[in-house]
Each structure stands twice: as C-alpha cells, then as structure tokens.
XYZ file of C-alpha atoms in Angstrom:
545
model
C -148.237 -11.429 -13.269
C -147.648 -7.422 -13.013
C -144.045 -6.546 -13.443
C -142.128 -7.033 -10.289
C -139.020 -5.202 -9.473
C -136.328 -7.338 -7.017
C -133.144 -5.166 -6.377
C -129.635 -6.583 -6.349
C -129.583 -7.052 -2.265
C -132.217 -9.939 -2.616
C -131.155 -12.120 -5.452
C -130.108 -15.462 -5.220
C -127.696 -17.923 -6.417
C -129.432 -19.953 -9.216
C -128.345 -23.670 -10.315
C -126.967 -22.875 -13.231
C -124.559 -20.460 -11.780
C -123.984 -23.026 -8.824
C -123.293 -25.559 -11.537
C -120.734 -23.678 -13.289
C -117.716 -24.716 -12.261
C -116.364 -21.180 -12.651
C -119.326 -19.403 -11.277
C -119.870 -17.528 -13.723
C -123.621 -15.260 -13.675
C -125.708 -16.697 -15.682
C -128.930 -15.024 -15.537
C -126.929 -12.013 -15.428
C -125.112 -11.974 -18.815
C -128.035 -13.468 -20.590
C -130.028 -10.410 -19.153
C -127.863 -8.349 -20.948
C -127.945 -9.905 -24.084
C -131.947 -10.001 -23.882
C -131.534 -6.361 -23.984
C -129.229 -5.943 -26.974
C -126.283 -5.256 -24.681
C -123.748 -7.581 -25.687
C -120.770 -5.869 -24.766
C -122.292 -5.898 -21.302
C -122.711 -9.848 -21.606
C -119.247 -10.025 -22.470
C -118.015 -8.227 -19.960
C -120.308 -10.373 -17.048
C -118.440 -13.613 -18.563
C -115.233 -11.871 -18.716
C -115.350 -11.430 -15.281
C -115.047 -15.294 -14.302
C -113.308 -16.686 -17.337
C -110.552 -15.491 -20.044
C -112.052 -17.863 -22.462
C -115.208 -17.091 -23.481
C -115.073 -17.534 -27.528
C -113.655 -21.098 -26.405
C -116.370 -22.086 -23.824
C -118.954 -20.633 -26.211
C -118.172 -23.401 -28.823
C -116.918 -26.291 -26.545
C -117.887 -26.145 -23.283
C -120.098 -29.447 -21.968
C -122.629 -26.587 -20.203
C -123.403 -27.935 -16.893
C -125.322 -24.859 -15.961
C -127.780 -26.262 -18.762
C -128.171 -29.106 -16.704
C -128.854 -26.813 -13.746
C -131.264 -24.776 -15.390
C -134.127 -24.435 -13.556
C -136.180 -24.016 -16.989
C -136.161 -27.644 -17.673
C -139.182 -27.531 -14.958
C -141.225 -26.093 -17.892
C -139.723 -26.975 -20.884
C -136.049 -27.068 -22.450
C -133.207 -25.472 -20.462
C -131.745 -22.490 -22.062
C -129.136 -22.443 -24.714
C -126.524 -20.969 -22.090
C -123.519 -22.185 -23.978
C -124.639 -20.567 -27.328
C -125.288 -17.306 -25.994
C -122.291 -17.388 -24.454
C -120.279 -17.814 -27.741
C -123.172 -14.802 -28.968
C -121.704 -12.551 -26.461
C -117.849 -13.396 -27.566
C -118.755 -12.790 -30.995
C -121.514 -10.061 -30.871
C -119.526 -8.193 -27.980
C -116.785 -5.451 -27.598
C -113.825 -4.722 -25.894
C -115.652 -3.179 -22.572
C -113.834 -5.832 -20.347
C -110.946 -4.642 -21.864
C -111.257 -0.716 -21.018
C -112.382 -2.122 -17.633
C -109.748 -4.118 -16.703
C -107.180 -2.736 -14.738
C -103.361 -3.992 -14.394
C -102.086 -3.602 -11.326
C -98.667 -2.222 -10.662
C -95.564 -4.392 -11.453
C -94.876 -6.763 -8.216
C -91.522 -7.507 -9.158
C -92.870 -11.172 -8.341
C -91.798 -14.031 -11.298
C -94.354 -16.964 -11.735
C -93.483 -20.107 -14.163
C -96.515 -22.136 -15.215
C -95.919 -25.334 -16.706
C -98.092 -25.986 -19.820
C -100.543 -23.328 -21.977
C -103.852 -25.688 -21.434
C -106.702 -23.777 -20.233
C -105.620 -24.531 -16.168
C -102.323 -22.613 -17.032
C -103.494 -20.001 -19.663
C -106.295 -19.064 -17.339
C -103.282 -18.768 -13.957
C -101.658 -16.805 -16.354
C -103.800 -14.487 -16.983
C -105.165 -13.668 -13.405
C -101.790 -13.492 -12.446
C -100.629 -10.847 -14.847
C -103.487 -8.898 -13.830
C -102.391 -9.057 -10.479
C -98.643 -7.364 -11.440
C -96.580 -10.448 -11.621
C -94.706 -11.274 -14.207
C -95.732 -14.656 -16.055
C -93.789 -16.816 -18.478
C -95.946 -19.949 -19.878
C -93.547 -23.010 -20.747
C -95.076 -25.087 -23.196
C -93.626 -28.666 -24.500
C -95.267 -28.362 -27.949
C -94.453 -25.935 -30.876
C -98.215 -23.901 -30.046
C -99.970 -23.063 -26.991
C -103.509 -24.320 -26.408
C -102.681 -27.744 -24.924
C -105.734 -29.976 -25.080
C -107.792 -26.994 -26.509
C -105.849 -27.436 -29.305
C -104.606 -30.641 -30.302
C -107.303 -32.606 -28.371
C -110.187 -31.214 -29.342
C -111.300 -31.109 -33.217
C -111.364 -28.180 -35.574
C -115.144 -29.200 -36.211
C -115.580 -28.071 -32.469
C -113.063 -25.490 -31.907
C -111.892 -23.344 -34.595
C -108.386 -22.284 -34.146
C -109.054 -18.844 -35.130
C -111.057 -18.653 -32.166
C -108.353 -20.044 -29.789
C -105.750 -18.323 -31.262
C -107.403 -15.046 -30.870
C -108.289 -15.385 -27.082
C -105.090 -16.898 -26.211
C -103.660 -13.583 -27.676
C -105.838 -11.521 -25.387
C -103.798 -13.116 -22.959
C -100.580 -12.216 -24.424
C -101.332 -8.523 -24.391
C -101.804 -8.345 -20.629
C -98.315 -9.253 -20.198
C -98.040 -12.860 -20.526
C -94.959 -14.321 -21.878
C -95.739 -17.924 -23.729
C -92.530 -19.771 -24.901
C -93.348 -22.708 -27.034
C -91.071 -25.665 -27.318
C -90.005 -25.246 -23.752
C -90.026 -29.032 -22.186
C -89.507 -28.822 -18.611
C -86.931 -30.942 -16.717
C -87.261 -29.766 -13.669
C -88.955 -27.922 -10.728
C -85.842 -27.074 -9.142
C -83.976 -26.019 -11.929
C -87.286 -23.489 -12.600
C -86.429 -21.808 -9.162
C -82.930 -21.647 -9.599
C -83.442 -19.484 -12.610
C -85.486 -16.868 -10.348
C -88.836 -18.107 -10.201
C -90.776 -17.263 -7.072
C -93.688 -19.898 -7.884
C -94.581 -22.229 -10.435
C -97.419 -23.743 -11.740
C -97.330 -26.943 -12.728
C -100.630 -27.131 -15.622
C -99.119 -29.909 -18.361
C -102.595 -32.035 -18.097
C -102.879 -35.485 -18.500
C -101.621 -36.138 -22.717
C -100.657 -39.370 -22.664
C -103.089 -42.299 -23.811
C -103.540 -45.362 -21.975
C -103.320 -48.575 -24.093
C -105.954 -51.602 -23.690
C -103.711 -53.515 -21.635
C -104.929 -56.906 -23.604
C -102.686 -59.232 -26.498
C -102.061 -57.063 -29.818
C -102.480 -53.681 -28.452
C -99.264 -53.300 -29.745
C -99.433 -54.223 -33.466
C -99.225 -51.626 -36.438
C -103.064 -50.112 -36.531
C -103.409 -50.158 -32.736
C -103.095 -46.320 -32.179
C -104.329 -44.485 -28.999
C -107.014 -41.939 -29.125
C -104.978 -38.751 -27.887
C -102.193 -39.884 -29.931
C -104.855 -39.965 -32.962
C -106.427 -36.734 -32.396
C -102.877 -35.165 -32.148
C -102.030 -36.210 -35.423
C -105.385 -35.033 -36.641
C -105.076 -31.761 -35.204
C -101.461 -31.426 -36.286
C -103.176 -31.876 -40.024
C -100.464 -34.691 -40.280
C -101.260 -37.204 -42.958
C -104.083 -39.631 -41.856
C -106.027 -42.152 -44.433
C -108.330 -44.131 -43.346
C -110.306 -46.067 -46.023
C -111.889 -49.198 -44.092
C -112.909 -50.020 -40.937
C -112.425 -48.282 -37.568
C -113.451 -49.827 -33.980
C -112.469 -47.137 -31.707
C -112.884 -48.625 -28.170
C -113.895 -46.548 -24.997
C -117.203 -44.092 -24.068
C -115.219 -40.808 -23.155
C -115.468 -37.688 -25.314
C -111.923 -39.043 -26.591
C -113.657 -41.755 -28.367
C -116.834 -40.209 -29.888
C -114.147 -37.474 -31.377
C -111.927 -40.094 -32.402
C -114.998 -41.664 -34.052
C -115.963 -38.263 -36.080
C -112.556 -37.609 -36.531
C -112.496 -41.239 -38.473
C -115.732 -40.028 -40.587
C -113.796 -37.125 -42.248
C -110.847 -39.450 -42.382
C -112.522 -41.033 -45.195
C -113.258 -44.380 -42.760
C -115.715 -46.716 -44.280
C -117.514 -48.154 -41.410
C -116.729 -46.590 -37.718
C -117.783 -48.685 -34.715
C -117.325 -46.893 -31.271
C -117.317 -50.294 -28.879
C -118.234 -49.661 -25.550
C -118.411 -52.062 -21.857
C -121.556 -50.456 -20.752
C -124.584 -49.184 -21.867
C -125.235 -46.119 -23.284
C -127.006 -44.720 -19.818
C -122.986 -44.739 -18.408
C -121.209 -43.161 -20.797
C -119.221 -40.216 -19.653
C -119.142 -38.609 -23.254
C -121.166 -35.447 -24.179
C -124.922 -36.657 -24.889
C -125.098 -33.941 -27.310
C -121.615 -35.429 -29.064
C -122.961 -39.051 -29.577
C -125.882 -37.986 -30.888
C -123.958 -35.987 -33.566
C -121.884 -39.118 -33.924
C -124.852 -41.597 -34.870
C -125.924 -38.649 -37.596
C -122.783 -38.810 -39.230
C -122.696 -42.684 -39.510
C -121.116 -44.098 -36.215
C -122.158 -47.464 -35.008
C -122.279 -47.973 -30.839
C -121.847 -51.105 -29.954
C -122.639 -51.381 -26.241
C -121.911 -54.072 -23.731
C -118.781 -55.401 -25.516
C -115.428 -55.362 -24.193
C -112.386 -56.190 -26.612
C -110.025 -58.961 -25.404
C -107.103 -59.217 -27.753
C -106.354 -57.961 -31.104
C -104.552 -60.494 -33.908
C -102.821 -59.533 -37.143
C -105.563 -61.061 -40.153
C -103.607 -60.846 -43.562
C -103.287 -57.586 -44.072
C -105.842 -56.368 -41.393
C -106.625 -57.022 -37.950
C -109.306 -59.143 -35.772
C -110.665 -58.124 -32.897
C -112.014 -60.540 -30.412
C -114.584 -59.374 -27.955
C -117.170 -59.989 -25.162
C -120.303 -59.272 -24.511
C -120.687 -57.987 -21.349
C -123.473 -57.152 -18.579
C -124.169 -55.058 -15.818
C -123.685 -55.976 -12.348
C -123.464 -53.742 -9.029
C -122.065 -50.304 -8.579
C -118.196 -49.538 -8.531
C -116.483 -47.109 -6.118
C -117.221 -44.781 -8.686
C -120.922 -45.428 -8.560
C -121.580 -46.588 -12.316
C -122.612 -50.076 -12.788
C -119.368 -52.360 -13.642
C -119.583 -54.621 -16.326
C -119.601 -58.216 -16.286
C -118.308 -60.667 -18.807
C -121.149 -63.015 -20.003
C -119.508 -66.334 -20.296
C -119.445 -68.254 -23.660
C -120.248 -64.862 -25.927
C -116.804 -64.023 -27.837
C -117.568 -62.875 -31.438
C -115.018 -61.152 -33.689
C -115.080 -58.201 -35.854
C -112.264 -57.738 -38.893
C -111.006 -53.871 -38.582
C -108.284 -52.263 -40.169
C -107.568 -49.390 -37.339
C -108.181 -49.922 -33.542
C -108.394 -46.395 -31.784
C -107.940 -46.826 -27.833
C -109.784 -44.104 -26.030
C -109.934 -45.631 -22.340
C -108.021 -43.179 -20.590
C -105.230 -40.985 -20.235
C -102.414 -39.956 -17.925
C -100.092 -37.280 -17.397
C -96.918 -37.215 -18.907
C -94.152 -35.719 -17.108
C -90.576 -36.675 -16.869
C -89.125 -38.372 -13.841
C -86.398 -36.026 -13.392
C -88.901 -33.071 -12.798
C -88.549 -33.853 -9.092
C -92.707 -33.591 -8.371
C -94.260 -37.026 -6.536
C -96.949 -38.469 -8.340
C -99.511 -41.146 -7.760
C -97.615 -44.944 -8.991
C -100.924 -45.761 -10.854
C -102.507 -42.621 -11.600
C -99.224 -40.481 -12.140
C -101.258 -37.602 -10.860
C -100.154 -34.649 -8.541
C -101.997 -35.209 -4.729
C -102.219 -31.043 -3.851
C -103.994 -29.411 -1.111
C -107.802 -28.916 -2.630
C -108.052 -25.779 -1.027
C -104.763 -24.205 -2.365
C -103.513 -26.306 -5.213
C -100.419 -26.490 -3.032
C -98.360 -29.944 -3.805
C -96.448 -29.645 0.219
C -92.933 -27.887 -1.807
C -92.627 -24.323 -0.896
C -93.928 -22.359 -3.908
C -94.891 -25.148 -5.829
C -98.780 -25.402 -7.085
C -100.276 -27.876 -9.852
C -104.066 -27.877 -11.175
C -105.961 -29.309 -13.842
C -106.015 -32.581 -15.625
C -102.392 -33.259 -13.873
C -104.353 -33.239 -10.291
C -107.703 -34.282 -11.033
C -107.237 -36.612 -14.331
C -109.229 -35.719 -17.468
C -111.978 -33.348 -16.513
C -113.625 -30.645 -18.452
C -112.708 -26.853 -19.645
C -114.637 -25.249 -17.451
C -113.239 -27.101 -14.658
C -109.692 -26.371 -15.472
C -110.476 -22.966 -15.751
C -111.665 -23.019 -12.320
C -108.854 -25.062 -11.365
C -106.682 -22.274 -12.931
C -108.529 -19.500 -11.296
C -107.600 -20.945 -7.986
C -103.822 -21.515 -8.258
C -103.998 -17.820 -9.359
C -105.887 -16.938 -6.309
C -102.951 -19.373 -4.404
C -99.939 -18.396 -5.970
C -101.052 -14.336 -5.333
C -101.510 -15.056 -1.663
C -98.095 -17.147 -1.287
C -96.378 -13.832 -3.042
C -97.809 -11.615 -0.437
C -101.032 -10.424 -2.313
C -104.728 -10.936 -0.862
C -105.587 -13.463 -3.908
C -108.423 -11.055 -4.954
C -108.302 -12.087 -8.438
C -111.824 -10.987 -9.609
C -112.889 -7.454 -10.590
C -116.325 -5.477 -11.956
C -115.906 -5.461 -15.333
C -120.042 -4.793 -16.456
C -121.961 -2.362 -15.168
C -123.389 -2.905 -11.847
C -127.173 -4.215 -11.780
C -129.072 -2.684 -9.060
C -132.451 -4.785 -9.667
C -134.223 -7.200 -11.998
C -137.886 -6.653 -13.355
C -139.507 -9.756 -13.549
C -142.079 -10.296 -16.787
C -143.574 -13.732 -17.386
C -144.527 -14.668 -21.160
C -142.010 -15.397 -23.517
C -140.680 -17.993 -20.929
C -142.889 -20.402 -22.489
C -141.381 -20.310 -26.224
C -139.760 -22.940 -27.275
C -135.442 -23.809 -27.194
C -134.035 -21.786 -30.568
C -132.530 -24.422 -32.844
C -129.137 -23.581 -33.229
C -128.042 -23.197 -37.017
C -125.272 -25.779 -38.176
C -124.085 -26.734 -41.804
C -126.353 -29.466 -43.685
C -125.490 -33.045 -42.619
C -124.221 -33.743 -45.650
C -120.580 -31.533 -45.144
C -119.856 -33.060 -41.814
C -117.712 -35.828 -43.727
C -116.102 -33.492 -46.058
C -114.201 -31.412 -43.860
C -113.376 -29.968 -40.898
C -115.005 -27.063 -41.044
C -117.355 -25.927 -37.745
C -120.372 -27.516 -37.884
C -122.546 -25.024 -35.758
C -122.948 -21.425 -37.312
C -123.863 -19.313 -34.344
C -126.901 -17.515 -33.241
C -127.577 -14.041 -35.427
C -128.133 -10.835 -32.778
C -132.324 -11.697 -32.919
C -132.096 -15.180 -32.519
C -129.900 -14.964 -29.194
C -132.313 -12.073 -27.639
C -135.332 -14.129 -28.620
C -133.422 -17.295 -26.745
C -132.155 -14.612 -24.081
C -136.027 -13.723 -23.049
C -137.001 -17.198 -22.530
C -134.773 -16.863 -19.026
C -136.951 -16.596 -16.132
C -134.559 -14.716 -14.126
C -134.938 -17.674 -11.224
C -132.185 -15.744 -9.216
C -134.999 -13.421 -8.485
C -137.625 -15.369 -8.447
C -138.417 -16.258 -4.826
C -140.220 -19.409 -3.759
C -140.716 -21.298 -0.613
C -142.306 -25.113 -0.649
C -143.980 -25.814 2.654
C -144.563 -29.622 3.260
C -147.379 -30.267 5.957
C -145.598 -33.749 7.704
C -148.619 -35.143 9.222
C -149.910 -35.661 5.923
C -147.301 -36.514 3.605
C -147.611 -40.605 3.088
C -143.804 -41.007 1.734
C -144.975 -41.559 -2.075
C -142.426 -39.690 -3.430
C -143.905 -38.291 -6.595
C -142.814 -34.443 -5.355
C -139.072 -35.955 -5.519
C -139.729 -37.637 -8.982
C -141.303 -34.629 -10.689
C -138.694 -31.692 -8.866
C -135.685 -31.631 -10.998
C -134.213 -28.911 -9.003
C -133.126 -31.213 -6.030
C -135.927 -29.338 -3.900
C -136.583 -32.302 -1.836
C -135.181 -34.705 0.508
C -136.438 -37.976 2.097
C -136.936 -37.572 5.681
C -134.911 -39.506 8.654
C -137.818 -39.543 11.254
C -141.338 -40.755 10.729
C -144.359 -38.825 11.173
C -147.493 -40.069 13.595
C -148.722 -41.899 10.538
C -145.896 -44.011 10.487
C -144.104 -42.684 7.651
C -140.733 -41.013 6.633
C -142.196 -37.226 5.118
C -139.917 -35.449 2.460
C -138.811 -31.882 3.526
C -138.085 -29.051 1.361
C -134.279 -27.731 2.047
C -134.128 -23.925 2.245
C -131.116 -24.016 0.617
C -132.482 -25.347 -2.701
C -134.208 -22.863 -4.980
C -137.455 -23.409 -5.855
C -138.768 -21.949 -8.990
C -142.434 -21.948 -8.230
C -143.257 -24.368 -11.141
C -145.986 -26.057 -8.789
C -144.855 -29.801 -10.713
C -144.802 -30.601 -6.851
C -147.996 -29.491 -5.786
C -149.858 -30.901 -8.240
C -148.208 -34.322 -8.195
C -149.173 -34.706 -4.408
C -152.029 -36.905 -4.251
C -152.551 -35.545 -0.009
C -152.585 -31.799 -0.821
C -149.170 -31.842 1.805
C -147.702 -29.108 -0.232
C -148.451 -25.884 -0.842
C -145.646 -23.253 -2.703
C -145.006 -19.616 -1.499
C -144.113 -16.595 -3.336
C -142.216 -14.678 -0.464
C -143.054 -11.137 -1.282
C-alpha cells in the first residue's frame, strides 16, 4: 500500500486507548517513540498520568489486551515502551506544564496511593493548595509496600512521587487520620479520602489464627519494609489474586523450600496477572488448582493443612464459575507458613465519621463525581471500588481531581497539551508483520537471590523497532458490511474477530436465521480474519477512503 496521509480531524479512538483506564494515546506516544522522539512520548503519557516510570514497570496493560494487533500476530509491548519513554525521555512535560495561579482553595487527601498522589497532583496544577496525609512513615501506599521491589524499584517511585512534590504538593507521613470533621475544622475546603483497601482478610476456617498463619498484605508489608523474614520450608499461600502469586515469589527469595500457591478454581479464573504466574511457575511455584483449605492444625512443630478438592459448577453474580466441594476428597499437606491472599478491605477507623458498607467496609460515592453525599467530601480508589488496578486508581484519582476543582468553583479542566500537536498520520504497512521484541530480564537463575528487578528495559533501538510494528489502527479506517440474506448464523466471523466487531442479531432473516451485524462503533482493522472465515461470502470489508 502507497503511503497514505490521514490528518488529525479523522482519527479514531482505538481499543487500546479505549481500554486504558486513563485514556491515555496510545498510538500516539508510541508514534513518537518510532521516530526517536522520546521526550515527545513522554510528554503524550504525561498528559493522562503522573506516573509513568511506575506504570511502565507495573502496570497489568489492558490496552495490550485491546490491541488490535493481536488480529495478526502479538499485541504490542505498550507497557514497555511506556517505561522506554520514562526512562529515554526529558523534562518537556515539565517546561510545558503550566501552574495556574494560587486559588487560595485548601484540599486534604487521605492516603499517598496512586488514587491520592495522582488528585494531588492535578489539583496543584489547578492552584490549590494540597497536603497528602499518609498513615505510614513513606508515601507510595500499595505502590510501595504492596507491590515487590522485583516489580517496582523504589528508586523509580521515589523519583516520580517527587515530581509531584515540586508542583506544590505537601506529603506528611505518619499522619493517621481520625476524622473527616476534624480535617474541615482545621480549614480544609475538600478532602479526599484515597487510604485503599490494606487490610487482609483471613480464611475464615479453624487455625487461621495459629503462629504461621500470616495474611498476604500483612506479608508483603513486612517484605517491603525489608523487616526480617526466614522462610526455610514449606509455604502454601492460599488465594489466585496478584496478592498471592507475589506472596508466592516473595516466598522464593525468602529462601522457602517448596511454595504451593492453592487455589478453588482453575487456572482459566484466576484474577492474577497471566504474565505473573507464568513467572511464578519459572521460579519454582507449584499451583494447585481446585482445592480449597478447610482448617489449619498445629503438627509438632509445623502445621497441617486440610483441604478439598473442589469442582466447577454454574456462574456466580460475578460471572466466574463457583466452586463446588467434591464430597469424600480431603487430603492434607504438612506446611510450615500459610500465607492468606483471599482478599482485602479497607482499614479506616470508626471514629473518622465516613459510612461504609457492613461487609465490604467500602465507601458507596456518586460514580460520576466520587462524591460520598457530605458536602466537600470525595473518596476513590481501592476504598470505593475494592482492590483494583494502578491504572484504575489513577483514573479514579484523575476524577476526584476533576470533582473536587468543580466543587471549589473551577471548570474541572484538569488536562492540558503537553506534546506537540499532531496534525496527521502517514500510514506505511511492512514492519507490522515483525515479530513481539523479547523484553531483556536477568537470567533465571538470580530471581531467588534477590530482589533486584528482573526486567532490564528496552535499549533506544529495540523500543523504535517494537514502536514500528504499530499499525496506527486509529487511522486506519475500515467498514465490515454483512449481506443478511445470506449470513446462515455460523458464527465463525464472531470466533475469529477479536476486536468485538460483531454482534448476534435479534431478528431473523427470510432464511430463518438470526444474521450477525457489524456495530459502527467497533473499529475494524481491516485484517479480513472475517471475510475469509465466512463460508457464504456475506462479508465483504471496506477501506473508507
């Protein structure tokens, strides 16, 4: 195909973009970076998020899952070039950015997690002045004491949460707040309430209470503290969150013999990071699926663990399979630490004066506003919507920003151009077709060692070689027609579209059956895996030119 150039008016919001819960441009940043400008690529992701060093190491990349390359291959390696950009890029966002005047407005925000960092930070652009209360003797929240060094290098965090200290941001550390009220008695005109969801649940069955029954956040913030940890036998860390499979690698460099992450389902409906289990099982971790524990008894000097195997039965409200005991199948295991990873609430004080949930102990807000109903008073992140990703407290934080600057008499414009402008995008096909990059890590035999990072980075060729491989799908501009009369309800063009292109139709045709149609509101790609999969030629794809 001759070079085709689409200008800025007629571009169109791709699914990675769409699946980013901060929304930030995708195509656009790794455009940059294609062309050597990384300080550009910076700036694009600068523009959505204040943490892009962090996201670049840790993020769980849904707009990889939305990438519209996996129609031809392997998605792109967003997330990498992302942390390419941090590291490869300069301080353009920052000449860019501009502070507006002081508002004479005071905002409190109630734990330094990435929901209230990222509040922060919009705010203070905005002109108010911020002050970050934080429980714990160093900001980060679950950035840092939740998530491993291996992952997350402190250096890293501590540098961007410093960026957000020279905009104006006040952080006070060991600042446990006891309540709202007293907050607005002191002069605060809003407040934020961003203190996440730290405290781990326990198994709820006999002996989840004996010495070497720990829970997993509790774990992980001892790890990350660097607090004294051995662990020279066996570890059965129950539960199939991220919280587990950390715990679980965590255990490995603990000096654990044998690690066993025990699970109630399958491996199909766990809500960890694919890409973090299969790290686990390289480092030594045992899954054990299907097997829920059922007590836990002191044995000499160790413990026993009785479980049960366990099958699948029909959906649960929250539409995974639930798991069934199977009668007669208790079998033991002798351990020597029990890790619980099977969930986690928030943890704040009675006397703060905020309702919460009687189960859940979460905030209810508006999901528009963040509002909780109290005048001035917003809450966002893991406190509202129970453990959930970075990315999506970041967006969660971008909107109580937006919130809190409208309730303080601003327009809640928190975004601003901080790249240049791009005014069209050349499409070239070729290099599309090269294969994913393989992103450099240290061997396999230092994981156990230390804590050290295990991925390297991309060098300044690699991530422009990964960079072309983009096929700029938010100008690429495809129609899929579906001729009704012919289409004989197979299905195939639904099983072979991994964009979501197509939907099953409510009326039948004069055939007597249901045809698919192609929603205009899904972007098509033009990879043709539908037209050729249609055995009665119903489907034809259009380049609209």
């Amino acid at each position: 195909m001759k070079p085709k150039e689409v200008p800025r008016e007629q571009l169109r919001l791709t699914r990675c973009r769409e699946a980013c819960p901060a929304g930030i441009d995708v195509p656009r940043y790794i455009r940059r970076i294609r062309e050597g400008k990384f300080d550009e690529a910076l700036a694009v992701i600068r523009e959505r998020i204040p943490f892009p060093s962090v996201c670049g190491h840790a993020c769980f990349s849904p707009c990889e899952a939305g990438c519209a390359n996996r129609q031809f291959g392997d998605p792109i390696a967003i997330r990498a070039l992302k942390r390419a950009a941090a590291e490869k890029g300069g301080d353009l966002w920052r000449r860019n950015l501009k502070l507006a005047p002081k508002t004479g407005k005071r905002v409190a925000v109630v734990g330094s997690g990435p929901s209230g960092l990222t509040a922060a930070y919009y705010l203070a652009t905005l002109g108010h002045a911020v002050t970050v209360l934080e429980a714990l003797e160093e900001p980060g929240g679950m950035l840092r004491f939740g998530i491993p060094k291996y992952r997350l290098p402190r250096e890293v965090l501590d540098a961007e949460i410093e960026q957000i200290r020279q905009i104006g941001v006040v952080i006070e550390t060991r600042r446990p707040v006891e309540s709202v009220d007293q907050l607005f008695q002191q002069g605060f005109d809003a407040v934020y309430l961003a203190c996440g969801a730290q405290k781990g649940a326990a198994l709820g069955i006999p002996g989840d209470d004996l010495p070497g029954v720990i829970d997993g956040i509790s774990f992980l913030r001892k790890v990350n503290r660097a607090q004294k940890l051995a662990l020279n036998g066996t570890v059965a860390v129950i539960g199939g969150g991220n919280t587990a499979v950390d715990a679980a690698r965590c255990a490995v460099r603990l000096g654990a013999r044998e690690i066993f992450v025990v699970y109630r389902r399958s491996q199909a409906e766990m809500t960890a990071y694919q890409e973090e289990v299969t790290s686990a099982v390289f480092e030594g971790v045992t899954f054990l699926f299907l097997a829920a524990p059922v007590r836990v008894e002191p044995k000499s000097s160790r413990l026993e663990l009785s479980m049960l195997r366990m099958e699948l039965g029909k959906k649960d409200a929250g539409g995974r399979p639930a798991p069934i005991p199977v009668p007669n199948s208790e079998f033991r295991m002798t351990v020597d630490t029990v890790i619980a990873a099977v969930g986690q609430t928030p943890d704040l004080a009675e006397s703060i004066g905020v309702k919460a949930g009687r189960d859940t102990k979460r905030i209810a807000v508006d999901p528009d506003t963040l509002s909780t109903g109290t005048n001035g008073l917003f809450a966002g992140g893991d406190l509202v919507s129970g453990p959930a990703s970075i990315i999506e407290a970041i967006a969660h934080g971008r909107k109580a920003a937006s919130s809190i600057d409208k309730f303080l008499g601003g327009p809640g414009q928190i975004d601003q151009p901080l790249a240049p402008v791009e005014e069209s995008v050349v499409l070239e096909d070729g290099a599309a077709q090269q294969e994913r990059i393989s992103i450099p890590c240290i061997p396999l035999s230092d994981h156990p060692s230390s804590f050290r990072p295990i991925e390297i980075g991309l060098t300044k060729q690699m991530a422009m070689k990964e960079a072309a491989r983009c096929r700029n799908c938010d100008a690429r501009l495809y129609e899929v027609e579906v001729h009704t009369e012919g289409c004989k309800e197979c299905g195939y063009c639904i099983e072979v579209c991994g964009l979501n292109v197509f939907e099953a139709g409510q009326k039948f045709n004069n055939r007597g059956y249901r045809p698919v149609f192609a929603s205009r509101s899904k972007q098509c790609v033009g990879c043709m895996a539908c037209f050729y999969a249609c055995p009665d030629f119903s489907i034809e794809v259009v380049e609209k030119k």
